[in-house]
Amino acid sequence: MIPDRVASLSLVSTAARLVNTVGYWKNLRNRINMLIDLKARAFSQSWLEAPDDYGDFPTNGDRVAAMELEKRQDVEGFTRKGFICQAIAAGWHHKSPEQLKELADRVGRQRIQVLHGTIDNMITAPHGDILARELGGDEGVTKIIVEGRGHVLHMEEEKLYREVLQKMVEKIENLG
């Protein structure tokens, strides 16, 4: 099993398995909307409306729209088959509490961190809580919850994201 070779593990906006945390109809609507308006599902509205972090577009939302257009023009790299396969993999991904415990035992809980935004509309925040808890959150797993942010933390909170990763690298270097 590969965890023997992992120095650290940062799990960002992910889940051990998808569970319905919002009720049947809202969950169904969220899944359908994910295919229709990915931008609104992946990012917090406040970040989308804010001025572009790099100054090239009027807003961050305009930047995301341009990135999406560029991606879709890449007919070899972004295929319908690839998109469907990713959606299927995300929907049927499942790690049991026992598998997560084994992973944490092998990697080392102090080497694992779970990051999640409170308004992630793709994989809701309770999934981050479940993941951290089942990895042994009370026994050394670091859980970082980012208020008011969505699914794409590395874009919405780039500075914080870099700091968190750097802190983990320093922690691992000190562990030896």
mmCIF file of C-alpha atoms in Angstrom:
data_model
loop_
_atom_site.group_PDB
_atom_site.id
_atom_site.type_symbol
_atom_site.label_atom_id
_atom_site.label_comp_id
_atom_site.label_asym_id
_atom_site.label_seq_id
_atom_site.Cartn_x
_atom_site.Cartn_y
_atom_site.Cartn_z
ATOM 1 C CA MET A 1 0.000 0.000 0.000
ATOM 2 C CA ILE A 2 1.407 3.370 -1.054
ATOM 3 C CA PRO A 3 0.806 5.263 2.257
ATOM 4 C CA ASP A 4 4.134 3.901 3.502
ATOM 5 C CA ARG A 5 5.813 6.328 1.105
ATOM 6 C CA VAL A 6 3.679 9.398 1.822
ATOM 7 C CA ALA A 7 5.416 12.145 3.817
ATOM 8 C CA SER A 8 2.203 14.137 4.321
ATOM 9 C CA LEU A 9 -1.350 14.158 3.083
ATOM 10 C CA SER A 10 -3.496 17.259 2.499
ATOM 11 C CA LEU A 11 -7.098 16.417 1.645
ATOM 12 C CA VAL A 12 -8.817 19.485 0.218
ATOM 13 C CA SER A 13 -12.558 19.822 -0.452
ATOM 14 C CA THR A 14 -13.015 16.086 -0.642
ATOM 15 C CA ALA A 15 -14.886 13.278 1.025
ATOM 16 C CA ALA A 16 -14.438 9.688 2.046
ATOM 17 C CA ARG A 17 -17.744 9.035 0.340
ATOM 18 C CA LEU A 18 -20.680 11.190 -0.662
ATOM 19 C CA VAL A 19 -23.522 11.286 1.823
ATOM 20 C CA ASN A 20 -26.679 13.310 1.557
ATOM 21 C CA THR A 21 -26.289 16.190 4.025
ATOM 22 C CA VAL A 22 -28.975 18.529 2.651
ATOM 23 C CA GLY A 23 -32.089 16.415 2.008
ATOM 24 C CA TYR A 24 -33.164 14.443 -1.043
ATOM 25 C CA TRP A 25 -34.567 17.203 -3.291
ATOM 26 C CA LYS A 26 -31.851 19.766 -2.574
ATOM 27 C CA ASN A 27 -29.180 17.109 -3.109
ATOM 28 C CA LEU A 28 -30.752 16.122 -6.437
ATOM 29 C CA ARG A 29 -30.970 19.785 -7.487
ATOM 30 C CA ASN A 30 -27.333 20.353 -6.480
ATOM 31 C CA ARG A 31 -26.153 17.381 -8.563
ATOM 32 C CA ILE A 32 -28.089 18.563 -11.632
ATOM 33 C CA ASN A 33 -26.905 22.165 -11.208
ATOM 34 C CA MET A 34 -23.305 20.974 -10.988
ATOM 35 C CA LEU A 35 -23.571 19.994 -14.641
ATOM 36 C CA ILE A 36 -25.286 23.253 -15.616
ATOM 37 C CA ASP A 37 -23.436 25.978 -13.676
ATOM 38 C CA LEU A 38 -20.155 24.670 -12.341
ATOM 39 C CA LYS A 39 -18.883 28.172 -11.543
ATOM 40 C CA ALA A 40 -21.706 28.863 -9.086
ATOM 41 C CA ARG A 41 -21.332 25.410 -7.506
ATOM 42 C CA ALA A 42 -17.545 25.520 -7.079
ATOM 43 C CA PHE A 43 -16.874 29.071 -5.873
ATOM 44 C CA SER A 44 -18.326 31.350 -3.231
ATOM 45 C CA GLN A 45 -20.407 34.171 -4.661
ATOM 46 C CA SER A 46 -18.466 36.824 -2.741
ATOM 47 C CA TRP A 47 -15.172 35.661 -4.287
ATOM 48 C CA LEU A 48 -16.677 35.492 -7.793
ATOM 49 C CA GLU A 49 -17.928 39.084 -7.489
ATOM 50 C CA ALA A 50 -14.676 40.459 -6.060
ATOM 51 C CA PRO A 51 -12.129 42.219 -8.306
ATOM 52 C CA ASP A 52 -9.832 39.781 -10.119
ATOM 53 C CA ASP A 53 -6.959 38.772 -7.846
ATOM 54 C CA TYR A 54 -4.483 39.250 -10.707
ATOM 55 C CA GLY A 55 -6.008 42.365 -12.276
ATOM 56 C CA ASP A 56 -6.475 40.915 -15.765
ATOM 57 C CA PHE A 57 -10.290 40.690 -15.620
ATOM 58 C CA PRO A 58 -12.971 42.828 -13.991
ATOM 59 C CA THR A 59 -13.843 40.095 -11.438
ATOM 60 C CA ASN A 60 -12.655 36.690 -10.285
ATOM 61 C CA GLY A 61 -15.843 35.309 -11.860
ATOM 62 C CA ASP A 62 -14.774 36.687 -15.238
ATOM 63 C CA ARG A 63 -11.398 34.971 -14.820
ATOM 64 C CA VAL A 64 -13.121 31.649 -14.051
ATOM 65 C CA ALA A 65 -15.377 32.048 -17.103
ATOM 66 C CA ALA A 66 -12.330 32.697 -19.314
ATOM 67 C CA MET A 67 -10.555 29.656 -17.874
ATOM 68 C CA GLU A 68 -13.641 27.525 -18.551
ATOM 69 C CA LEU A 69 -13.824 28.735 -22.172
ATOM 70 C CA GLU A 70 -10.137 28.023 -22.683
ATOM 71 C CA LYS A 71 -10.532 24.550 -21.187
ATOM 72 C CA ARG A 72 -13.504 23.714 -23.405
ATOM 73 C CA GLN A 73 -11.624 24.802 -26.516
ATOM 74 C CA ASP A 74 -9.019 22.128 -25.760
ATOM 75 C CA VAL A 75 -10.903 19.292 -27.479
ATOM 76 C CA GLU A 76 -8.085 16.800 -26.883
ATOM 77 C CA GLY A 77 -7.488 17.578 -23.203
ATOM 78 C CA PHE A 78 -11.102 18.198 -22.157
ATOM 79 C CA THR A 79 -13.301 15.479 -23.582
ATOM 80 C CA ARG A 80 -16.900 14.624 -22.809
ATOM 81 C CA LYS A 81 -15.751 11.099 -21.943
ATOM 82 C CA GLY A 82 -13.181 12.442 -19.457
ATOM 83 C CA PHE A 83 -15.747 14.722 -17.831
ATOM 84 C CA ILE A 84 -18.272 11.887 -17.466
ATOM 85 C CA CYS A 85 -15.622 9.523 -16.093
ATOM 86 C CA GLN A 86 -14.592 12.101 -13.482
ATOM 87 C CA ALA A 87 -18.222 12.646 -12.475
ATOM 88 C CA ILE A 88 -18.772 8.897 -12.126
ATOM 89 C CA ALA A 89 -15.573 8.448 -10.117
ATOM 90 C CA ALA A 90 -16.540 11.284 -7.760
ATOM 91 C CA GLY A 91 -20.070 9.967 -7.325
ATOM 92 C CA TRP A 92 -19.108 6.391 -6.579
ATOM 93 C CA HIS A 93 -15.896 7.007 -4.643
ATOM 94 C CA HIS A 94 -16.147 5.262 -1.268
ATOM 95 C CA LYS A 95 -13.674 4.825 1.587
ATOM 96 C CA SER A 96 -14.972 3.098 4.701
ATOM 97 C CA PRO A 97 -14.090 4.184 8.239
ATOM 98 C CA GLU A 98 -11.885 1.094 8.459
ATOM 99 C CA GLN A 99 -9.991 2.035 5.291
ATOM 100 C CA LEU A 100 -9.486 5.587 6.569
ATOM 101 C CA LYS A 101 -8.223 4.314 9.926
ATOM 102 C CA GLU A 102 -5.711 2.083 8.129
ATOM 103 C CA LEU A 103 -4.606 4.981 5.936
ATOM 104 C CA ALA A 104 -4.133 7.238 8.971
ATOM 105 C CA ASP A 105 -2.264 4.490 10.823
ATOM 106 C CA ARG A 106 0.117 4.021 7.902
ATOM 107 C CA VAL A 107 0.684 7.689 7.019
ATOM 108 C CA GLY A 108 0.574 8.980 10.598
ATOM 109 C CA ARG A 109 -2.226 11.228 11.810
ATOM 110 C CA GLN A 110 0.100 14.141 12.590
ATOM 111 C CA ARG A 111 1.019 14.114 8.870
ATOM 112 C CA ILE A 112 -2.576 14.519 7.648
ATOM 113 C CA GLN A 113 -4.651 17.672 7.238
ATOM 114 C CA VAL A 114 -8.202 18.139 5.999
ATOM 115 C CA LEU A 115 -9.221 21.511 4.497
ATOM 116 C CA HIS A 116 -12.779 22.455 3.599
ATOM 117 C CA GLY A 117 -14.814 25.582 2.866
ATOM 118 C CA THR A 118 -18.022 26.207 4.807
ATOM 119 C CA ILE A 119 -20.053 26.970 1.686
ATOM 120 C CA ASP A 120 -18.749 24.254 -0.621
ATOM 121 C CA ASN A 121 -21.752 23.452 -2.829
ATOM 122 C CA MET A 122 -20.107 20.490 -4.531
ATOM 123 C CA ILE A 123 -18.985 18.503 -1.486
ATOM 124 C CA THR A 124 -20.655 20.035 1.544
ATOM 125 C CA ALA A 125 -18.705 20.983 4.666
ATOM 126 C CA PRO A 126 -20.044 18.064 6.757
ATOM 127 C CA HIS A 127 -18.062 15.768 4.434
ATOM 128 C CA GLY A 128 -14.848 17.402 5.677
ATOM 129 C CA ASP A 129 -15.972 16.823 9.270
ATOM 130 C CA ILE A 130 -16.699 13.155 8.555
ATOM 131 C CA LEU A 131 -13.376 12.698 6.775
ATOM 132 C CA ALA A 132 -11.348 14.297 9.575
ATOM 133 C CA ARG A 133 -13.216 12.370 12.271
ATOM 134 C CA GLU A 134 -12.826 8.998 10.539
ATOM 135 C CA LEU A 135 -9.112 9.635 9.981
ATOM 136 C CA GLY A 136 -8.810 10.133 13.743
ATOM 137 C CA GLY A 137 -9.229 13.885 14.015
ATOM 138 C CA ASP A 138 -9.002 13.857 17.796
ATOM 139 C CA GLU A 139 -5.698 12.012 17.563
ATOM 140 C CA GLY A 140 -3.571 14.462 15.570
ATOM 141 C CA VAL A 141 -5.239 15.070 12.199
ATOM 142 C CA THR A 142 -5.335 18.809 11.488
ATOM 143 C CA LYS A 143 -8.721 20.103 10.353
ATOM 144 C CA ILE A 144 -8.902 23.548 8.771
ATOM 145 C CA ILE A 145 -12.324 24.983 7.995
ATOM 146 C CA VAL A 146 -12.360 28.168 5.904
ATOM 147 C CA GLU A 147 -15.388 30.347 6.602
ATOM 148 C CA GLY A 148 -17.328 31.663 3.625
ATOM 149 C CA ARG A 149 -15.397 29.797 0.967
ATOM 150 C CA GLY A 150 -16.369 27.159 -1.558
ATOM 151 C CA HIS A 151 -14.878 24.122 -3.252
ATOM 152 C CA VAL A 152 -11.801 25.632 -4.907
ATOM 153 C CA LEU A 153 -9.829 26.818 -1.891
ATOM 154 C CA HIS A 154 -6.515 27.058 -3.740
ATOM 155 C CA MET A 155 -8.010 29.815 -5.889
ATOM 156 C CA GLU A 156 -10.331 31.513 -3.410
ATOM 157 C CA GLU A 157 -7.750 31.646 -0.614
ATOM 158 C CA GLU A 158 -4.458 31.320 -2.474
ATOM 159 C CA LYS A 159 -2.311 32.961 0.213
ATOM 160 C CA LEU A 160 -3.870 30.970 3.060
ATOM 161 C CA TYR A 161 -3.629 27.766 1.015
ATOM 162 C CA ARG A 162 0.097 28.279 0.396
ATOM 163 C CA GLU A 163 0.682 29.104 4.071
ATOM 164 C CA VAL A 164 -1.150 25.967 5.226
ATOM 165 C CA LEU A 165 0.849 23.764 2.866
ATOM 166 C CA GLN A 166 4.114 25.433 3.862
ATOM 167 C CA LYS A 167 3.292 24.930 7.527
ATOM 168 C CA MET A 168 2.679 21.225 6.898
ATOM 169 C CA VAL A 169 5.996 20.877 5.054
ATOM 170 C CA GLU A 170 7.800 22.536 7.974
ATOM 171 C CA LYS A 171 5.979 20.297 10.445
ATOM 172 C CA ILE A 172 7.015 17.165 8.519
ATOM 173 C CA GLU A 173 10.624 18.337 8.267
ATOM 174 C CA ASN A 174 10.669 18.769 12.067
ATOM 175 C CA LEU A 175 9.165 15.306 12.588
ATOM 176 C CA GLY A 176 12.059 13.819 10.646
#
